[in-house]
Coordinates of C-alpha atoms in Angstrom, one line a residue:
M1 CA 43.4 -15.5 30.2
N2 CA 45.7 -13.6 32.6
A3 CA 48.2 -13.1 29.8
R4 CA 45.4 -11.8 27.6
Y5 CA 44.5 -9.1 30.2
F6 CA 48.0 -7.6 29.8
F7 CA 47.1 -6.8 26.2
T8 CA 43.4 -5.9 26.6
K9 CA 44.3 -3.3 29.3
L10 CA 46.2 -1.4 26.6
N11 CA 42.8 -0.6 25.0
S12 CA 41.4 2.9 25.8
S13 CA 38.1 3.3 27.6
K14 CA 36.8 4.7 24.3
S15 CA 37.6 1.6 22.3
R16 CA 36.1 -0.7 24.9
K17 CA 32.7 0.9 24.4
F18 CA 32.6 -0.4 20.9
G19 CA 33.2 -4.0 22.0
F20 CA 30.2 -3.7 24.4
S21 CA 27.8 -2.2 21.8
K22 CA 27.1 -3.5 18.4
L23 CA 25.2 -0.3 17.6
K24 CA 28.1 2.0 18.5
T25 CA 30.4 -0.2 16.4
K26 CA 27.9 -0.1 13.4
I27 CA 27.7 3.7 13.5
L28 CA 31.5 4.0 13.7
L29 CA 32.1 1.7 10.8
Q30 CA 29.5 3.4 8.6
E31 CA 30.9 6.9 9.4
N32 CA 34.4 5.7 8.4
K33 CA 33.1 4.0 5.2
I34 CA 34.3 0.5 6.4
A35 CA 32.2 -2.2 4.8
T36 CA 29.5 -3.6 7.1
A37 CA 25.9 -4.8 6.9
K38 CA 23.2 -2.1 6.3
L39 CA 21.3 -1.1 9.4
Y40 CA 17.5 -1.1 8.9
H41 CA 16.1 -0.4 12.4
V42 CA 17.2 0.3 16.0
L43 CA 14.4 -0.6 18.4
E44 CA 14.7 0.9 21.9
S45 CA 11.1 0.6 23.2
M46 CA 7.8 -1.4 22.9
E47 CA 6.3 1.7 21.3
Q48 CA 8.8 1.6 18.4
L49 CA 8.1 -2.1 18.0
E50 CA 4.4 -1.6 17.7
Q51 CA 5.0 0.9 14.8
L52 CA 7.3 -1.4 12.9
Q53 CA 6.1 -2.6 9.5
W54 CA 7.6 -6.0 9.0
E55 CA 6.6 -6.3 5.4
T56 CA 8.8 -3.3 4.5
I57 CA 12.0 -4.9 5.7
P58 CA 14.1 -6.4 2.8
T59 CA 14.9 -10.1 3.2
P60 CA 17.2 -11.6 4.2
F61 CA 17.7 -9.8 7.5
V62 CA 19.0 -10.4 11.0
I63 CA 17.6 -9.5 14.4
K64 CA 20.2 -9.2 17.2
P65 CA 20.6 -7.6 20.6
V66 CA 22.9 -4.6 20.8
S67 CA 24.8 -5.9 23.9
G68 CA 24.8 -9.7 23.2
S69 CA 27.6 -12.1 22.9
A70 CA 28.4 -15.7 21.7
G71 CA 25.5 -15.6 19.2
K72 CA 22.8 -15.2 21.9
G73 CA 19.5 -13.8 20.6
I74 CA 20.5 -13.7 17.0
L75 CA 17.6 -14.6 14.6
V76 CA 18.4 -15.0 10.9
I77 CA 15.4 -14.5 8.5
L78 CA 16.2 -15.8 5.0
E79 CA 12.9 -15.1 3.1
K80 CA 9.3 -14.0 3.3
K81 CA 6.5 -16.1 1.8
E82 CA 4.9 -14.2 -1.2
N83 CA 1.6 -12.5 -0.3
K84 CA 1.8 -14.0 3.3
S85 CA 3.0 -12.6 6.6
I86 CA 5.2 -15.7 7.0
W87 CA 9.0 -15.6 7.3
L88 CA 11.5 -18.5 7.1
T89 CA 14.5 -18.7 9.3
N90 CA 17.8 -20.2 8.3
G91 CA 16.6 -23.4 10.1
K92 CA 13.5 -23.4 7.8
E93 CA 11.3 -22.5 10.8
R94 CA 8.1 -20.6 9.8
L95 CA 7.4 -17.5 11.8
N96 CA 4.6 -14.9 11.7
S97 CA 4.8 -11.2 12.8
N98 CA 3.7 -12.1 16.3
D99 CA 6.7 -14.5 16.6
L100 CA 9.1 -11.9 15.4
E101 CA 7.7 -9.3 17.8
L102 CA 8.0 -11.8 20.7
H103 CA 11.7 -12.2 19.9
I104 CA 12.2 -8.4 19.9
R105 CA 10.3 -8.1 23.2
N106 CA 12.6 -10.7 24.7
I107 CA 15.6 -8.7 23.6
L108 CA 14.1 -5.4 25.0
D109 CA 13.6 -7.3 28.3
G110 CA 17.3 -8.1 28.4
E111 CA 17.0 -11.8 28.0
F112 CA 20.0 -12.2 25.6
S113 CA 22.2 -9.3 26.8
T114 CA 25.5 -10.0 28.3
W115 CA 26.3 -6.5 29.7
G116 CA 24.9 -3.0 30.1
S117 CA 21.4 -1.8 31.0
Q118 CA 20.2 -0.5 27.7
F119 CA 18.5 -3.5 26.0
H120 CA 18.1 -2.5 22.4
A121 CA 17.5 -4.6 19.3
L122 CA 19.0 -4.2 15.8
I123 CA 17.5 -5.3 12.5
E124 CA 20.1 -5.3 9.8
E125 CA 21.0 -6.7 6.4
M126 CA 22.0 -10.4 6.3
I127 CA 25.2 -10.9 4.4
P128 CA 25.0 -14.0 2.3
P129 CA 28.1 -16.3 2.5
H130 CA 30.6 -16.6 -0.3
P131 CA 29.6 -19.7 -2.3
K132 CA 33.1 -21.2 -1.7
L133 CA 32.6 -21.1 2.0
A134 CA 28.8 -21.7 2.1
K135 CA 29.3 -25.3 0.8
L136 CA 31.4 -26.0 3.9
S137 CA 28.8 -24.8 6.3
Y138 CA 25.5 -26.0 7.8
Q139 CA 22.8 -23.3 7.2
G140 CA 24.6 -20.3 8.8
T141 CA 27.3 -17.9 7.5
P142 CA 31.0 -18.8 8.1
D143 CA 33.0 -15.9 9.4
V144 CA 36.7 -15.1 9.7
R145 CA 38.1 -14.1 13.1
V146 CA 41.3 -11.9 12.9
I147 CA 43.3 -10.9 16.0
V148 CA 44.9 -7.5 15.5
F149 CA 47.6 -6.0 17.7
N150 CA 49.5 -2.8 17.1
S151 CA 47.8 -2.5 13.7
V152 CA 49.2 -5.9 12.7
P153 CA 47.0 -9.0 12.1
V154 CA 48.7 -11.7 14.2
M155 CA 46.4 -14.7 13.9
A156 CA 43.3 -15.8 12.1
M157 CA 40.8 -18.6 11.9
L158 CA 37.7 -19.5 9.8
R159 CA 34.6 -20.4 11.9
I160 CA 32.2 -22.8 10.3
P161 CA 28.6 -23.3 11.5
T162 CA 27.6 -26.9 12.1
K163 CA 24.3 -28.8 12.7
E164 CA 25.4 -29.1 16.3
S165 CA 25.9 -25.3 16.6
N166 CA 22.5 -24.8 15.1
G167 CA 23.9 -22.9 12.1
K168 CA 25.9 -20.4 14.2
A169 CA 29.6 -19.8 14.1
N170 CA 30.2 -20.1 17.8
L171 CA 32.8 -22.6 18.9
D172 CA 31.2 -22.9 22.4
K173 CA 28.1 -24.4 20.6
G174 CA 30.0 -26.9 18.5
A175 CA 31.1 -24.9 15.4
L176 CA 34.4 -25.6 13.7
G177 CA 37.5 -23.4 14.2
I178 CA 40.0 -23.7 11.4
G179 CA 43.4 -22.0 11.5
V180 CA 44.4 -19.8 8.5
D181 CA 47.9 -19.1 7.3
I182 CA 48.3 -15.3 7.5
A183 CA 50.5 -15.1 4.5
T184 CA 48.4 -17.1 2.0
G185 CA 44.9 -17.3 3.4
I186 CA 45.1 -21.2 3.2
T187 CA 43.6 -23.2 6.0
T188 CA 45.9 -25.4 8.1
Y189 CA 44.5 -27.1 11.2
G190 CA 41.1 -27.5 12.8
I191 CA 39.1 -28.0 16.0
K192 CA 35.5 -28.6 16.8
G193 CA 33.8 -26.9 19.7
K194 CA 36.2 -26.1 22.6
G195 CA 39.2 -28.0 21.3
E196 CA 38.6 -31.4 19.8
S197 CA 41.2 -31.8 17.0
I198 CA 39.8 -32.6 13.5
T199 CA 41.3 -33.2 10.1
H200 CA 38.1 -33.5 7.9
F201 CA 34.8 -31.6 7.7
P202 CA 31.8 -33.4 9.3
K203 CA 30.3 -36.3 7.3
G204 CA 32.6 -35.9 4.4
K205 CA 36.0 -36.7 2.9
K206 CA 37.1 -33.1 2.4
K207 CA 40.2 -32.2 4.4
I208 CA 40.2 -29.2 6.7
N209 CA 43.5 -28.0 5.3
G210 CA 44.1 -26.5 1.9
V211 CA 41.0 -24.3 1.6
S212 CA 41.9 -20.9 0.2
I213 CA 39.9 -18.0 1.7
P214 CA 38.6 -15.5 -0.9
F215 CA 39.7 -11.8 -0.7
W216 CA 42.4 -12.7 1.9
S217 CA 44.6 -9.6 1.8
E218 CA 41.5 -7.4 1.7
T219 CA 40.1 -9.2 4.7
L220 CA 43.2 -8.6 6.8
E221 CA 43.4 -5.0 5.7
L222 CA 39.8 -4.4 6.6
A223 CA 40.3 -5.9 10.1
V224 CA 43.2 -3.6 10.7
A225 CA 41.3 -0.6 9.4
A226 CA 38.4 -1.3 11.7
A227 CA 40.8 -1.7 14.7
N228 CA 42.4 1.6 13.9
V229 CA 39.2 3.7 13.6
A230 CA 38.0 2.2 16.9
E231 CA 41.4 2.9 18.4
Y232 CA 42.0 -0.7 19.6
Q233 CA 45.5 -1.8 20.4
F234 CA 44.4 -5.4 20.8
M235 CA 41.1 -6.9 19.6
G236 CA 39.4 -9.5 17.5
A237 CA 37.5 -8.6 14.3
D238 CA 34.8 -10.9 12.9
L239 CA 34.2 -10.6 9.2
F240 CA 31.9 -12.2 6.6
I241 CA 33.1 -12.7 3.0
H242 CA 30.6 -11.5 0.4
E243 CA 30.9 -13.0 -3.1
T244 CA 31.1 -9.6 -4.9
K245 CA 31.5 -7.0 -2.1
G246 CA 34.4 -8.9 -0.5
P247 CA 35.0 -8.8 3.3
M248 CA 32.5 -7.0 5.6
V249 CA 32.9 -6.4 9.3
V250 CA 30.4 -8.0 11.6
E251 CA 31.6 -6.9 15.0
L252 CA 34.7 -6.0 17.0
N253 CA 35.6 -7.7 20.3
G254 CA 38.0 -6.3 22.8
F255 CA 38.2 -9.6 24.7
P256 CA 38.5 -12.2 21.9
G257 CA 38.5 -15.9 22.9
L258 CA 41.6 -18.0 23.0
S259 CA 40.5 -21.0 21.1
I260 CA 42.1 -19.5 18.0
Q261 CA 45.4 -20.7 19.4
L262 CA 44.2 -24.3 19.3
A263 CA 43.0 -23.9 15.7
N264 CA 46.5 -22.6 14.7
K265 CA 48.5 -24.9 16.9
E266 CA 50.5 -22.0 18.1
G267 CA 50.5 -19.7 21.1
L268 CA 49.3 -16.1 20.7
K269 CA 51.6 -14.4 23.1
K270 CA 54.7 -15.1 21.1
R271 CA 53.2 -13.5 18.0
L272 CA 52.0 -10.5 20.0
E273 CA 55.4 -9.9 21.5
R274 CA 57.0 -10.0 18.0
V275 CA 54.9 -7.0 16.8
E276 CA 54.9 -5.0 20.0
G277 CA 56.5 -1.6 19.5
L278 CA 56.8 -1.9 15.7
E279 CA 56.1 1.3 13.8
V280 CA 53.1 0.6 11.5
H281 CA 52.2 3.3 9.0
N282 CA 48.7 2.0 7.9
A283 CA 46.6 -1.1 7.4
K284 CA 48.3 -2.2 4.2
H285 CA 51.7 -1.9 5.9
G286 CA 50.4 -3.9 8.9
V287 CA 49.4 -6.7 6.6
K288 CA 52.8 -6.7 4.9
I289 CA 54.5 -7.1 8.2
A290 CA 52.2 -9.9 9.3
Q291 CA 52.6 -11.8 6.0
A292 CA 56.4 -11.5 6.4
L293 CA 56.5 -12.6 10.0
F294 CA 53.8 -15.3 10.3
A295 CA 53.9 -17.3 7.1
E296 CA 53.2 -21.0 7.9
E297 CA 55.5 -23.7 6.6
F298 CA 52.5 -25.9 6.6
A299 CA 50.7 -23.8 3.9
D300 CA 53.8 -24.1 1.7
K301 CA 53.7 -27.9 2.1
I302 CA 50.1 -27.9 1.0
K303 CA 50.9 -25.9 -2.2
A304 CA 54.1 -27.9 -3.0
E305 CA 52.7 -30.7 -5.1
E306 CA 55.7 -31.2 -7.4
G307 CA 58.1 -32.5 -4.8
L308 CA 61.4 -31.1 -3.5
K309 CA 63.8 -29.2 -5.8
I310 CA 67.6 -29.2 -5.6
I311 CA 69.4 -25.9 -5.5
S312 CA 73.2 -25.3 -5.3
I313 CA 74.7 -23.5 -2.3
D314 CA 75.4 -20.5 -4.6
P315 CA 72.4 -20.3 -6.9
Q316 CA 71.6 -17.6 -9.4
I317 CA 68.3 -16.0 -8.5
L318 CA 66.0 -13.4 -9.9
V319 CA 65.4 -10.3 -7.8
Y320 CA 62.6 -7.9 -8.9
D321 CA 63.0 -4.2 -8.8
D322 CA 60.4 -1.6 -7.7
H323 CA 58.9 -1.7 -11.2
G324 CA 58.5 -5.5 -11.4
K325 CA 61.5 -6.0 -13.7
S326 CA 63.7 -9.1 -12.8
H327 CA 67.5 -9.0 -12.3
K328 CA 69.8 -12.0 -12.2
T329 CA 71.6 -12.0 -9.0
P330 CA 74.4 -14.2 -7.4
A331 CA 73.2 -15.6 -4.0
L332 CA 74.6 -17.8 -1.3
V333 CA 72.7 -20.2 0.9
S334 CA 73.4 -19.4 4.5
T335 CA 71.9 -22.0 6.9
S336 CA 73.2 -20.0 9.9
R337 CA 70.7 -17.3 9.4
Y338 CA 66.9 -17.6 9.5
R339 CA 65.9 -14.5 7.5
S340 CA 67.5 -13.7 4.1
A341 CA 69.6 -10.6 3.6
I342 CA 70.2 -8.4 0.6
S343 CA 73.1 -6.0 0.1
Q344 CA 72.3 -2.3 0.7
T345 CA 73.8 -1.4 -2.7
L346 CA 71.6 -3.8 -4.6
A347 CA 68.5 -2.8 -2.6
E348 CA 69.0 0.8 -3.3
K349 CA 69.8 0.2 -7.0
L350 CA 66.5 -1.7 -7.4
G351 CA 64.6 1.1 -5.6
L352 CA 63.5 -1.1 -2.8
V353 CA 64.7 1.0 0.2
D354 CA 62.1 3.7 0.9
L355 CA 59.5 4.4 3.6
E356 CA 56.8 2.5 1.7
D357 CA 58.9 -0.7 1.5
L358 CA 60.3 -0.6 5.0
L359 CA 58.6 -3.3 7.1
W360 CA 60.4 -2.8 10.4
R361 CA 63.9 -2.3 11.9
Q362 CA 65.7 -5.3 13.4
Q363 CA 68.6 -5.5 15.8
E364 CA 71.5 -7.5 14.3
E365 CA 74.5 -8.7 16.3
I366 CA 77.2 -7.3 14.0
E367 CA 75.5 -4.5 12.1
G368 CA 73.2 -3.1 14.8
K369 CA 69.7 -1.9 13.9
V370 CA 69.0 -2.5 10.2
P371 CA 66.0 -2.1 7.9
V372 CA 63.9 -5.1 6.9
I373 CA 62.1 -4.7 3.5
E374 CA 59.8 -6.8 1.3
V375 CA 61.6 -8.4 -1.7
K376 CA 60.2 -10.4 -4.5
I377 CA 62.5 -13.2 -5.8
R378 CA 62.4 -16.3 -8.0
L379 CA 64.4 -19.3 -6.8
K380 CA 64.5 -22.5 -9.0
G381 CA 61.2 -21.6 -10.6
K382 CA 59.5 -20.7 -7.3
Q383 CA 58.4 -17.1 -7.0
M384 CA 58.0 -15.6 -3.5
K385 CA 57.7 -12.4 -1.6
T386 CA 59.8 -12.4 1.5
A387 CA 61.2 -10.1 4.2
M388 CA 65.0 -9.5 3.9
I389 CA 67.5 -7.7 6.1
V390 CA 69.3 -4.8 4.3
S391 CA 73.0 -5.5 4.9
K392 CA 75.9 -3.1 4.5
R393 CA 78.3 -6.1 5.0
L394 CA 77.1 -7.7 1.8
N395 CA 78.2 -4.6 -0.1
R396 CA 81.7 -6.1 0.1
S397 CA 80.7 -9.7 -0.8
K398 CA 80.6 -11.3 -4.3
H399 CA 77.0 -12.5 -3.4
D400 CA 74.4 -9.8 -3.3
V401 CA 71.9 -12.0 -1.4
E402 CA 72.3 -14.5 1.4
L403 CA 69.3 -17.0 1.5
G404 CA 68.2 -17.9 5.0
R405 CA 66.4 -21.0 6.2
K406 CA 63.0 -19.4 5.9
D407 CA 63.3 -19.0 2.1
T408 CA 65.1 -22.3 1.4
E409 CA 62.5 -24.4 3.2
G410 CA 61.3 -27.2 0.8
F411 CA 64.6 -27.2 -1.2
L412 CA 67.5 -29.7 -1.0
I413 CA 70.9 -28.1 -1.0
G414 CA 73.4 -29.5 -3.4
E415 CA 77.0 -28.7 -4.5
K416 CA 78.3 -25.4 -5.9
E417 CA 77.4 -24.4 -9.4
N418 CA 80.2 -24.9 -12.0

């Protein structure tokens, strides 16, 4: 938590206000056309509550405090009984208008508020969960937490409501936290509550790993876009995934919890340090950097169902140009380097070296500060996008590409080709 403070203090006083007010966040997102739930009512006084016509509010809807946290005070209404003033919660509880008004009164009295002195209540559209994720959840809506730093999504987890958490996606109440590979959107490891390691969903045989999150790249881009408009350097974005609308921002948090590290089995600080100071042009660029830096080997193992393949130490590979056309290219496996490298001559010939394709610049021991670009290749039938160093040294080599350990993971290295 002390280490987290170093990064949270980089946020401006302006951005911090959004983390403390769901209403300010909602207005900001709507003004910047960032997908979020529709806002039906803002209630600031008992007088406004007395004038509210409950029958006019479209179901499903959600009631929540403006300054709450950890799911406190959130009431989810799924439907209204036809021709009756009866509403059903996500827990199948039957409520009348007096019950709803009592809940609002409690919010206005500050019962569920974590900070501030203005105890207001919001009534907004309830976003139905994507069917693929809904079947993993108990009653509530799963959400995706994305940690963003310097406009780069550095870590993510899927939060799944359980019976123990009363249908809410809060880990402190017993929800599941499932790590997600940034590059692919495939789930990896899981925890329950505050850190109990799990491998399967409750009361079932389905494994935690291997679930593919819908609209993954769009989810990461939306998280970064939201961070940018709120001027956050470091924050956590919570998003729902709608079946047709895709990702929608629920709220922004300037002090995100640290359980996401347990769900990913990796420390957050190392990832934050890797993107600190990088020049990021926009949300899409930030996502490209993240997917190049933080791809999980575990996700590749999940997808690799056909076993290990053997490649020679000097394989012929396909490298794709800026228009998607493939070019056969001589390569060399170099286990001494982690990240692959491509000759500057070939990269320029294929139209891959421009501002749009530049991911970042990296300090190399021999060549100094060199560009790193995204390159699409095919190796032994496996197609991948990877980050490669642009090397002038390879201009003088008979191999236009040197394949590092990152891109040869999962292959056995054989003899030279004849």
